[in-house]
Amino acid sequence: MRQVSADFYSLSAELPDGSIYKFSQLKEHPVLIINTATKCNLAKTTFKNIKALAKTYKKLRILIFPCGQFLNQEETDEKHVTEKTIKALKALYEDKHHEELPDNEELPGAKDLKNNEEQSFQHKTDKLKDEKTEKEGKIPSNIIIFKKIKVFGSEQHPVFTFLTKHLQGTLFNTVKWNFTKFLIDENGIPSKRYGPSEPVTIDDELIKNMFSDAVIKDEL
């Protein structure tokens, strides 16, 4: 297992701006890796679940790899790929009375929260930050979008070579469709593979167990 972990953290992938993201940055973080396609029928529901996971589990890192190998259900132009993926992930913000804050201004209500217990204060502050992030049209910082790649064949990306080696599929190990999901624990060990139609939600037992001692969920 130690070698498997080392192999995972030795991986890297290219971001849309051409810079290289090293997986060594993911140490001590559970990781969910997904091959996405914005034109796929599974996109709307899956992106909704991704946003909920990112907001609920702050320490979770969600790595999105756009791919057009399945019926060309992703944009061909790299710029459009990133733009459409971000658009699919943006949350709608409908409170027209909420004023936009400068980056250096304290979040609304933060002073009043300081009298609460530290954990409660952090949770509520995070919630305010989430609202600000949504209004500004940004995606949660724990979602990372990469350049469009290939998940099978002679040009298979090394990340998916690793994933399909260590997390087997039904009948054969090759990624079969868009939105196949791979969960890696905080030690870099592959934990579970989810099929395209198999949702990963905030109530997933395996993910909940990974965060059982740390997560504070949004208030209903």
mmCIF file of N, CA and C in Angstrom, residues 203-211:
data_model
loop_
_atom_site.group_PDB
_atom_site.id
_atom_site.type_symbol
_atom_site.label_atom_id
_atom_site.label_comp_id
_atom_site.label_asym_id
_atom_site.label_seq_id
_atom_site.Cartn_x
_atom_site.Cartn_y
_atom_site.Cartn_z
ATOM 1 N N ASP A 203 -24.350 12.070 1.309
ATOM 2 C CA ASP A 203 -24.724 11.003 2.231
ATOM 3 C C ASP A 203 -24.032 9.679 1.914
ATOM 4 N N ASP A 204 -23.089 9.691 0.999
ATOM 5 C CA ASP A 204 -22.334 8.477 0.696
ATOM 6 C C ASP A 204 -21.606 8.003 1.954
ATOM 7 N N GLU A 205 -21.837 6.769 2.347
ATOM 8 C CA GLU A 205 -21.319 6.267 3.621
ATOM 9 C C GLU A 205 -19.797 6.274 3.690
ATOM 10 N N LEU A 206 -19.146 5.928 2.597
ATOM 11 C CA LEU A 206 -17.683 5.880 2.603
ATOM 12 C C LEU A 206 -17.103 7.273 2.797
ATOM 13 N N ILE A 207 -17.652 8.248 2.102
ATOM 14 C CA ILE A 207 -17.173 9.630 2.255
ATOM 15 C C ILE A 207 -17.509 10.154 3.646
ATOM 16 N N LYS A 208 -18.697 9.865 4.133
ATOM 17 C CA LYS A 208 -19.077 10.318 5.481
ATOM 18 C C LYS A 208 -18.117 9.772 6.526
ATOM 19 N N ASN A 209 -17.725 8.516 6.369
ATOM 20 C CA ASN A 209 -16.796 7.914 7.335
ATOM 21 C C ASN A 209 -15.423 8.582 7.287
ATOM 22 N N MET A 210 -15.004 9.006 6.099
ATOM 23 C CA MET A 210 -13.714 9.684 5.982
ATOM 24 C C MET A 210 -13.699 11.011 6.736
ATOM 25 N N PHE A 211 -14.885 11.607 6.867
ATOM 26 C CA PHE A 211 -14.976 12.926 7.494
ATOM 27 C C PHE A 211 -15.755 12.894 8.811
#
